[in-house]
Coordinates of C-alpha atoms and ligand atoms in Angstrom, one line a residue:
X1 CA 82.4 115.3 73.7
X2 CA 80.7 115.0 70.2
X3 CA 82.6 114.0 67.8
X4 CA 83.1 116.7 64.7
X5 CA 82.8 115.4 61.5
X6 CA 83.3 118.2 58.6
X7 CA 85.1 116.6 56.8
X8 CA 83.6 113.1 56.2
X9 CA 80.5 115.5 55.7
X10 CA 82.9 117.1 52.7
X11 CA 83.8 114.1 51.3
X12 CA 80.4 112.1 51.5
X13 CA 79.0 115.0 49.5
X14 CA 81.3 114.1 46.3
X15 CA 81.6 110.3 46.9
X16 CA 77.4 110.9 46.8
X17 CA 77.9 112.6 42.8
X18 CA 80.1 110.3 42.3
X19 CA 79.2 106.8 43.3
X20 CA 75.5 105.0 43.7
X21 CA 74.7 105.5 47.4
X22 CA 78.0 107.4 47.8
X23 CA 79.6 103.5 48.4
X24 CA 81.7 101.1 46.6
X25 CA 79.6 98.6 48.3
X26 CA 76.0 99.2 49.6
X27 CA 76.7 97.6 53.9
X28 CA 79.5 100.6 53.8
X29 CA 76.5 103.2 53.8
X30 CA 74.7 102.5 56.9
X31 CA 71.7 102.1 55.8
X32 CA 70.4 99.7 58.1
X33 CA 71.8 101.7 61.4
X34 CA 71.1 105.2 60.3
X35 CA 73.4 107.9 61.0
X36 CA 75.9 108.6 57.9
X37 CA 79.5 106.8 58.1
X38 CA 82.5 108.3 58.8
X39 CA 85.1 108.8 55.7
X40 CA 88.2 106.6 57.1
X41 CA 91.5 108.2 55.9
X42 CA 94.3 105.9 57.9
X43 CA 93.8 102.7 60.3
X44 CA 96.7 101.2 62.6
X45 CA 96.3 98.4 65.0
X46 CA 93.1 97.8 66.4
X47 CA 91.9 101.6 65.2
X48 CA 90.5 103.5 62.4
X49 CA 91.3 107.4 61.8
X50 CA 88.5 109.1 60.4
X51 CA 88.9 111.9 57.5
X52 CA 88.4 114.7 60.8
X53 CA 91.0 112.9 63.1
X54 CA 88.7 111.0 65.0
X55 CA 89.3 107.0 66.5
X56 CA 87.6 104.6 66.8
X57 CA 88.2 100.9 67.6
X58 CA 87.8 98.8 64.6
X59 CA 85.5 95.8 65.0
X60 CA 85.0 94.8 61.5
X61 CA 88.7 95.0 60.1
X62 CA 87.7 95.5 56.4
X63 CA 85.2 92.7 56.8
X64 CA 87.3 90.1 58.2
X65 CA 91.0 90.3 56.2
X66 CA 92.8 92.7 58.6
X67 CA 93.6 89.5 61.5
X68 CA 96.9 90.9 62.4
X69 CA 95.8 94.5 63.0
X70 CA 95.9 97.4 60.0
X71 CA 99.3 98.4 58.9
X72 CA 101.1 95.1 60.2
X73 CA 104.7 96.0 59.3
X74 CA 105.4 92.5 57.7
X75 CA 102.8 93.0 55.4
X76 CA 103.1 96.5 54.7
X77 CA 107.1 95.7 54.0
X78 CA 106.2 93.0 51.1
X79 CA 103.8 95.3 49.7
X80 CA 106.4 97.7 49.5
X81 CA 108.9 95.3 48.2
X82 CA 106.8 93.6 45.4
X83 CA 105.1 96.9 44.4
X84 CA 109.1 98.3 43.5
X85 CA 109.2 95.0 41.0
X86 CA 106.2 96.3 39.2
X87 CA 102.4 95.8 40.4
X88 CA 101.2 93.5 37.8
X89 CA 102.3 90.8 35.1
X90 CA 99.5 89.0 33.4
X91 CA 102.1 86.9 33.7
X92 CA 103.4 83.1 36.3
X93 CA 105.4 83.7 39.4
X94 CA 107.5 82.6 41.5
X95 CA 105.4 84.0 44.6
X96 CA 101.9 82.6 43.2
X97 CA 103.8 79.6 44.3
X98 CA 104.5 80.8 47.1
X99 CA 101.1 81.2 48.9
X100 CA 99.6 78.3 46.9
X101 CA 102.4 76.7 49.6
X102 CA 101.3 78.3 52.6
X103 CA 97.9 77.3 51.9
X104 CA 98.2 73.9 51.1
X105 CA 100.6 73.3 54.7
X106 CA 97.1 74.5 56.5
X107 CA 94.5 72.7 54.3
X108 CA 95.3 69.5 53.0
X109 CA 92.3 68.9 51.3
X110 CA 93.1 71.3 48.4
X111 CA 96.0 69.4 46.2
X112 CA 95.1 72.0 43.3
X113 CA 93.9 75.6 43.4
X114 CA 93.0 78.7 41.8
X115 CA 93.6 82.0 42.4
X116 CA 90.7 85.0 41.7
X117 CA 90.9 88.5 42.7
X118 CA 87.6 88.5 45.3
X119 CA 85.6 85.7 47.1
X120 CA 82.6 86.4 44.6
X121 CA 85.0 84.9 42.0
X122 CA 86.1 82.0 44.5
X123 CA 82.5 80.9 45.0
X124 CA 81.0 81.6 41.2
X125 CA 83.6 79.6 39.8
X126 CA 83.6 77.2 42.3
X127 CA 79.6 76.4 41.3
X128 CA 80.6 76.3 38.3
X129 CA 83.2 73.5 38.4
X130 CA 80.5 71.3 40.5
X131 CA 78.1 71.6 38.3
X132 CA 80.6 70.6 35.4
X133 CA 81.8 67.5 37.5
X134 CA 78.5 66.5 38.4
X135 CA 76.7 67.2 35.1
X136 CA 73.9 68.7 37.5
X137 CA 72.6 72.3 37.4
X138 CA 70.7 72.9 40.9
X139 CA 72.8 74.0 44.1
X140 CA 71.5 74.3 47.6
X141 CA 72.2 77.5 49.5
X142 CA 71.4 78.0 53.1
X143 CA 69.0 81.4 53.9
X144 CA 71.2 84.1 55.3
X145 CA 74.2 82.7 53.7
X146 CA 76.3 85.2 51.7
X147 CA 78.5 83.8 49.2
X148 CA 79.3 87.1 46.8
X149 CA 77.0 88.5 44.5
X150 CA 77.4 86.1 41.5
X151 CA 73.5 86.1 39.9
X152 CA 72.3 82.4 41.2
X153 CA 74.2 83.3 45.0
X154 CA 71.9 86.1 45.2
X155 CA 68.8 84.4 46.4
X156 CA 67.7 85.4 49.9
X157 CA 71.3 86.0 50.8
X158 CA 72.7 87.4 54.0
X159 CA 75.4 90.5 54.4
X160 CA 73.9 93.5 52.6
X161 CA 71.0 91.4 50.9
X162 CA 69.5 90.7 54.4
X163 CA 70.7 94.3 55.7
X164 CA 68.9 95.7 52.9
X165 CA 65.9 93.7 53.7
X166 CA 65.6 92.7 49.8
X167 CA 64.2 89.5 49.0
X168 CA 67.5 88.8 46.2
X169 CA 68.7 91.6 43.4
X170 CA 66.7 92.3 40.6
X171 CA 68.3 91.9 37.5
X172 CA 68.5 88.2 38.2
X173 CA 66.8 86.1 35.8
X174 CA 63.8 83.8 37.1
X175 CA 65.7 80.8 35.0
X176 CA 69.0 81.5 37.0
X177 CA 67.4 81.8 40.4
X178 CA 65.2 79.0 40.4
X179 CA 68.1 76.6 40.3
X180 CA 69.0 78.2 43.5
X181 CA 67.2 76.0 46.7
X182 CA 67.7 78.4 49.6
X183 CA 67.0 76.0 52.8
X184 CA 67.3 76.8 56.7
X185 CA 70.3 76.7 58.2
X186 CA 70.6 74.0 61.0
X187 CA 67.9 71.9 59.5
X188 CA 69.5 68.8 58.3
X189 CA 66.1 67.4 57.1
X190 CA 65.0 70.2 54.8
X191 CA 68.2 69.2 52.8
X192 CA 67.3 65.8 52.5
X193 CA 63.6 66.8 51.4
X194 CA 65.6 68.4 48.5
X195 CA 67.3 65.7 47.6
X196 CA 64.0 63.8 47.9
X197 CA 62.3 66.3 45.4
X198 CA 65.3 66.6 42.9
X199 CA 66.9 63.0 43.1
X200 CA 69.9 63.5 40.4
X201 CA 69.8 67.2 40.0
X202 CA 71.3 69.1 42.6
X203 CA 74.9 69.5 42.0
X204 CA 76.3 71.0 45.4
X205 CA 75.7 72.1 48.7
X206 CA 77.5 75.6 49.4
X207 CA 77.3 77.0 52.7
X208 CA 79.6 79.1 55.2
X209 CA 80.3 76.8 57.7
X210 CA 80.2 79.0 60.3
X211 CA 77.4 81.6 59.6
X212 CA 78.8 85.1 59.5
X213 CA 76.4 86.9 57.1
X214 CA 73.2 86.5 59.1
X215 CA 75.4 87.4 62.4
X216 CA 77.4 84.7 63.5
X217 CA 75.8 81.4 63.6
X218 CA 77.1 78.1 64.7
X219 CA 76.7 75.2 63.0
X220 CA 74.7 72.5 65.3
X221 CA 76.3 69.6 66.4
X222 CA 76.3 67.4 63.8
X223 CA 75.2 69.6 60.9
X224 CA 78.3 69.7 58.8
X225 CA 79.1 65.9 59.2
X226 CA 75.1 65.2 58.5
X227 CA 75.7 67.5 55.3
X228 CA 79.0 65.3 54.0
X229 CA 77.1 62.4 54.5
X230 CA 73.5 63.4 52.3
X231 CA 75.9 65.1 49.8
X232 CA 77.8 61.5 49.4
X233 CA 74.5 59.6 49.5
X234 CA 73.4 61.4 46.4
X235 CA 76.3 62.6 44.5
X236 CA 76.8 65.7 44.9
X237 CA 79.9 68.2 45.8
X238 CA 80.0 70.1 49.3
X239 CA 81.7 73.5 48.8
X240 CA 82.8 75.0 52.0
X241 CA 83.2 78.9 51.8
X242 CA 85.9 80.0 53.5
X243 CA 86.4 83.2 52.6
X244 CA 85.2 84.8 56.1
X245 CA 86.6 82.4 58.3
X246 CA 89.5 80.4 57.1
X247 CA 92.6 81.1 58.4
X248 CA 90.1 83.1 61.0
X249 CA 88.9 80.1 63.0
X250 CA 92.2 78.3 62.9
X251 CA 95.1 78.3 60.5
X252 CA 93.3 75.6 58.3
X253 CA 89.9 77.3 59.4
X254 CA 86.5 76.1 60.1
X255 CA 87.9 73.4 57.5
X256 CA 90.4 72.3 60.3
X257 CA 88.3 73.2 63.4
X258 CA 85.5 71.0 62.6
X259 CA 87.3 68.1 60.7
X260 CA 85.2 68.8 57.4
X261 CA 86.0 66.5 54.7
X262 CA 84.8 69.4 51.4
X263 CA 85.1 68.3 47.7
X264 CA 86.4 72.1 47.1
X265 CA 86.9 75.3 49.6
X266 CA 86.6 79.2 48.7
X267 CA 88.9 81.5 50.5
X268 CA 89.5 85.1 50.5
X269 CA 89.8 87.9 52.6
X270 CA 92.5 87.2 54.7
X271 CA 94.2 84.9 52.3
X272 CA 95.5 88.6 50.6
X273 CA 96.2 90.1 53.6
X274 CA 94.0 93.5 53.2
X275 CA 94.7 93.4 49.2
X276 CA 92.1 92.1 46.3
X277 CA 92.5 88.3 46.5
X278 CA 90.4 85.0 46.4
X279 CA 91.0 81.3 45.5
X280 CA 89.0 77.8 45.1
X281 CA 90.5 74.3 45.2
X282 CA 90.2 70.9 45.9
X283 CA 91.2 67.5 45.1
X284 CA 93.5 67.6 41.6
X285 CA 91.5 65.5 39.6
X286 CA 88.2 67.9 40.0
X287 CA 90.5 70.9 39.8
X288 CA 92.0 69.7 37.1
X289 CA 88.6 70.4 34.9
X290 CA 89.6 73.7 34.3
X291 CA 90.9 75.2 31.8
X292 CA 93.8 75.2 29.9
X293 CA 93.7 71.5 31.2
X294 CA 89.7 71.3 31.3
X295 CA 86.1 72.4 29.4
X296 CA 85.7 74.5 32.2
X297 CA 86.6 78.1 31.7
X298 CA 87.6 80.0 34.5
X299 CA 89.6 83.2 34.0
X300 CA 91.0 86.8 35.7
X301 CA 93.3 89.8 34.4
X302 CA 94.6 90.3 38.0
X303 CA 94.6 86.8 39.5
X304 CA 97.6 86.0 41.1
X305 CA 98.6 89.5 41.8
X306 CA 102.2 89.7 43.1
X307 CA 100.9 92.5 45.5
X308 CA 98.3 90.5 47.0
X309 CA 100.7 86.8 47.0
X310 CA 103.2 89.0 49.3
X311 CA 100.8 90.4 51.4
X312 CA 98.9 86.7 51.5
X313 CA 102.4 85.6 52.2
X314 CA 103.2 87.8 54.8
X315 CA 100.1 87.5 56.8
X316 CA 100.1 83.4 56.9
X317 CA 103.6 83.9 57.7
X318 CA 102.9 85.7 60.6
X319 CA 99.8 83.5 61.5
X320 CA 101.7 80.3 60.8
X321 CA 105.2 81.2 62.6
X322 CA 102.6 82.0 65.7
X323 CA 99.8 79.7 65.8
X324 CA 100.5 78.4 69.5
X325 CA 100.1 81.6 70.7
X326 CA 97.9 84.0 68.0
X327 CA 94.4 81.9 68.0
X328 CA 94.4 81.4 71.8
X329 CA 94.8 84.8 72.2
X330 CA 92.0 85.8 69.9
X331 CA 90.1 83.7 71.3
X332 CA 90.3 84.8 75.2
X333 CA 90.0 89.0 73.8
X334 CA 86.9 87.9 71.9
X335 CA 85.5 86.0 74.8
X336 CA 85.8 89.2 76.7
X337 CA 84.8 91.6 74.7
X338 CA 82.0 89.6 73.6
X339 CA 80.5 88.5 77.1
X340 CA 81.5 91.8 79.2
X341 CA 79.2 93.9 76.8
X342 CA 76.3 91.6 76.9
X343 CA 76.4 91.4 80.7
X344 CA 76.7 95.5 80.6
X345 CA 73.5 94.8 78.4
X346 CA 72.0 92.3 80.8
X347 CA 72.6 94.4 83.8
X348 CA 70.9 97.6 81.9
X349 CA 67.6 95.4 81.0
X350 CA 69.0 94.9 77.6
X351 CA 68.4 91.3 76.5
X352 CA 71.1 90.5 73.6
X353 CA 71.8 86.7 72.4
X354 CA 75.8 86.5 72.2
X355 CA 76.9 83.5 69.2
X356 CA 80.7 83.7 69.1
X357 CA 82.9 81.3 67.2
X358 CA 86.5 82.2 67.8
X359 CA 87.4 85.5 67.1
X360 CA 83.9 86.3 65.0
X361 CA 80.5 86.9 67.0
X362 CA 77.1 88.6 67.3
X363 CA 75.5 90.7 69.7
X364 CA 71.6 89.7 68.5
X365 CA 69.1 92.1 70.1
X366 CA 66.8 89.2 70.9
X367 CA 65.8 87.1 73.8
X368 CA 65.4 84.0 71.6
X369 CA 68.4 81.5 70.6
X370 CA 69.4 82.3 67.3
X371 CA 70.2 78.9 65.2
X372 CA 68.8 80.4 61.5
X373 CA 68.2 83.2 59.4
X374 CA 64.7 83.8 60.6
X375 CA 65.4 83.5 63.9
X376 CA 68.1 86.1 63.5
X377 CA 65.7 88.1 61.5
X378 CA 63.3 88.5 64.5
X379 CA 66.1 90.4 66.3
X380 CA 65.4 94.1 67.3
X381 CA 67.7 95.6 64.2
X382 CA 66.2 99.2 65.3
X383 CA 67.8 98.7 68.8
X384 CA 70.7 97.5 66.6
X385 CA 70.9 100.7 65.5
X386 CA 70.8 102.9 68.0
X387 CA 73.3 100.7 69.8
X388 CA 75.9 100.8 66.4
X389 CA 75.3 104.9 66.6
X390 CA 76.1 105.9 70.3
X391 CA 79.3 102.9 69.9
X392 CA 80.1 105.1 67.1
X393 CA 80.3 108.3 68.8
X394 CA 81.8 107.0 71.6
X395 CA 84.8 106.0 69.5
X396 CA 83.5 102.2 69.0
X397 CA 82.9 101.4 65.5
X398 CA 80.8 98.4 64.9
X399 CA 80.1 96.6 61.7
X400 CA 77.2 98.3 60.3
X401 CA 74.4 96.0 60.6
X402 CA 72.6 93.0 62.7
X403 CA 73.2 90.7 59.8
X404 CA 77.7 90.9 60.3
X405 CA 80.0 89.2 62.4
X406 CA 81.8 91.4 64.8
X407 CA 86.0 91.0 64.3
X408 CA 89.0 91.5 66.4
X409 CA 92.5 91.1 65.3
X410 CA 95.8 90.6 67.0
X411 CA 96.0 94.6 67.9
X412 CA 93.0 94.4 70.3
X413 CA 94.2 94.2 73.6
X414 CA 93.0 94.8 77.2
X415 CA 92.9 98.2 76.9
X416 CA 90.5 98.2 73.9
X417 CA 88.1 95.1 75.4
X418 CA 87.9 97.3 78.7
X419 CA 87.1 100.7 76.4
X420 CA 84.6 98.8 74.4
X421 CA 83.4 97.6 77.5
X422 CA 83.0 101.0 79.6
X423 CA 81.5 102.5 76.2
X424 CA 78.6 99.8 75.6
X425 CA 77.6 100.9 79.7
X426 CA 77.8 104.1 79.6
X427 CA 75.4 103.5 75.8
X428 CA 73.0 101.0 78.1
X429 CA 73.0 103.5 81.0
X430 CA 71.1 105.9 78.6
Ligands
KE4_1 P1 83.9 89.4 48.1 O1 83.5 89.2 46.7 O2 83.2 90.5 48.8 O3 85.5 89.4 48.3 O4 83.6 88.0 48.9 C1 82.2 87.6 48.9 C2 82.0 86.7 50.1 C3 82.0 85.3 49.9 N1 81.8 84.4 51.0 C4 81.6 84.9 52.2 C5 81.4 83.9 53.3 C6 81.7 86.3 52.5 O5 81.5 86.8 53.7 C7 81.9 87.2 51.4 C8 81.9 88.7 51.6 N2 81.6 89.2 52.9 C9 80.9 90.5 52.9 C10 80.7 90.9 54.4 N3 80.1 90.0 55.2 C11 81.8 91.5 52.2 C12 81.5 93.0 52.6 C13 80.8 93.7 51.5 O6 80.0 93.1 50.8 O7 81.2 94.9 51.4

């Protein structure tokens, strides 16, 4: 039955006088899958309600915060609860205490922290402290990395940069840029060739440590520790970002999973459980550079939000209280979900590459192992596309292009792998 879609047609008209692309942020306009997107007016669970009634099963969950499932009673309560007190102070809290608590319990490494509104924030200011500490201006990014669209984080990015198929932004000065080195990912020697060509200048490594903004990409056995140890030969500060999959991976994150030893983490996303909320932090005597205490400024009008602390709260409440029980299960409905589409793909003469970590993965339309950016790059994003449209109108709504990780959350049960499942067959089937 095709779906009907009126409605979203209704409101994508205004949103398209209204707003640059019709979007409040460019992947939301499906630009790289074709086909317009649906205008979401509720979400429960595992599913999305679109503005015309129809539902679809959520696999990108606002882009990673919504781990419990969308309108998780707990968090939706302390929303409630904080939001009768008054949504903003400008002003300390009690509760800004709270969650600096919760997140310290799960990542040891941070004895001081900051708390910003989005991850952009967490990862601009987070440069900006290394390069402070280290007196150094360069920073090496990986290619296919997204870490926000602060000016020098900008340069051959993944997420909507690699989507879009755009080199960087414009509007990004050439004297900005240039102290960006974008390297492979994976390739522990191209990192020490830049530290070969720029002995005392680069200030930090930043990476995700698990790669979800080229698709999901592993890091190779015995990249991350390779990267602490070149980062400590030559001075410099490794920033882990976070934002996508701490608290995702395990409760301390990729942090925890892979015993990284960072000099400061960013983290976001499911740190404000659905609401506006990032943070950066590290060791107190780095952290302690900021101001009031520090030369570094680092500033925001809604940082610390009381709405987003109790919903941060709420969530790593919930995730803490069941961690026996919450990651293996992620981990088993990812596992099928993940590998009972690509054998429906396999068995149709579809070749697809599957990189799952956890409860994030990619579905690459590509015979080839995909270990960096321009391997990922090779993959068949048109076939990406017609398979993100037929999901779509069979009630199977995908992040919107090759370059995302795929999410589940707590809500997707049997009954959703086994839907997602039949759908991706009867889409391979023809
Ligand atoms: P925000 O400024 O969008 O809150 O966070 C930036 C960011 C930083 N670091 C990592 C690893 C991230 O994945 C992100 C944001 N992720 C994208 C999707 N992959 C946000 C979605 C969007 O841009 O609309």
């Amino acid at each position: 039955m095709t779906m009907l879609h009126d409605e979203s047609e209704r409101l994508r008209e205004r949103a398209e006088r209204l707003f640059p692309g019709g979007v409040n942020s460019p992947v939301r306009a499906f630009r790289a899958v074709g086909g317009q997107p649906p205008f979401v007016a509720r979400a429960e669970g595992a599913y999305l309600f679109d503005a015309d009634g129809n539902r679809y099963i959520d696999y990108f969950g606002s882009w990673g915060p919504m781990i419990l499932g969308h309108a998780f009673p707990s968090v939706v309560e302390a929303i409630v609860r904080a939001a009768r007190d008054s949504a903003s102070f400008g002003a300390s809290t009690a509760v800004e205490g709270d969650l600096a608590e919760r997140v310290m319990a799960v990542y040891p490494g941070i004895e001081r922290l900051r708390f910003v509104s989005s991850g952009t924030e967490a990862t601009m200011s987070a440069i900006r402290l290394a390069r402070a500490a280290t007196g150094r201006r360069r920073i090496i990014k990986f290619e296919g990395c997204y870490h926000g669209h602060a000016d020098g984080l900008l340069v051959k990015a993944g997420s909507g940069v690699a989507t879009l198929g755009i080199p960087g932004s414009a509007g990004v000065p050439e004297e900005i840029a240039s102290l960006t080195l974008a390297l492979p990912y994976n390739d522990l020697a191209a990192v020490e060739a830049a530290f070969a060509s720029y002995p005392d200048e680069i200030a930090a490594i930043i990476l995700e440590p698990v790669v979800g903004n080229a698709g999901c990409i592993p890091p190779a056995e015995g990249y991350l520790a390779g990267l602490r140890c070149i980062t400590n030969e030559h001075g410099a500060l490794l920033i882990v970002d976070e934002v996508m999959t701490g608290f995702r991976l395990a409760p301390g994150g990729a942090t925890e999973l892979y015993g990284i030893d960072a000099d400061l983490i960013t983290l976001g996303k499911i740190l404000g459980g659905g609401l506006p909320c990032g943070a950066f932090g590290g060791r107190r005597g780095r952290m302690d550079l900021l101001a009031p205490l520090g030369p570094v400024y680092q500033a925001g009008t809604l940082s610390g939000n009381p709405l987003a602390m109790a919903a941060g709260c709420a969530t790593l409440d919930y995730l803490a209280m069941h961690r026996e029980t919450i990651y293996p299960e992620l981990e088993a409905s990812a596992k099928a979900v993940a590998e009972g589409v690509a054998q429906a793909a396999r068995e149709a003469g579809v070749t697809v590459t599957v990189n799952r970590v956890g409860s994030m993965w990619t579905w690459f339309f590509t015979a080839e192992a995909v270990t960096n950016y321009e391997q990922a790059a090779r993959s068949d994003t048109a076939s990406f596309g017609r398979f993100h449209r037929a999901m779509l109108e069979r009630g199977v709504w995908l992040p919107p292009s090759q370059f995302e990780a795929l999410f589940l959350s707590l809500a997707h049960g049997p009954v959703e792998v086994e839907a997602t499942i039949a759908a991706a067959r009867a889409v391979f089937a023809g």
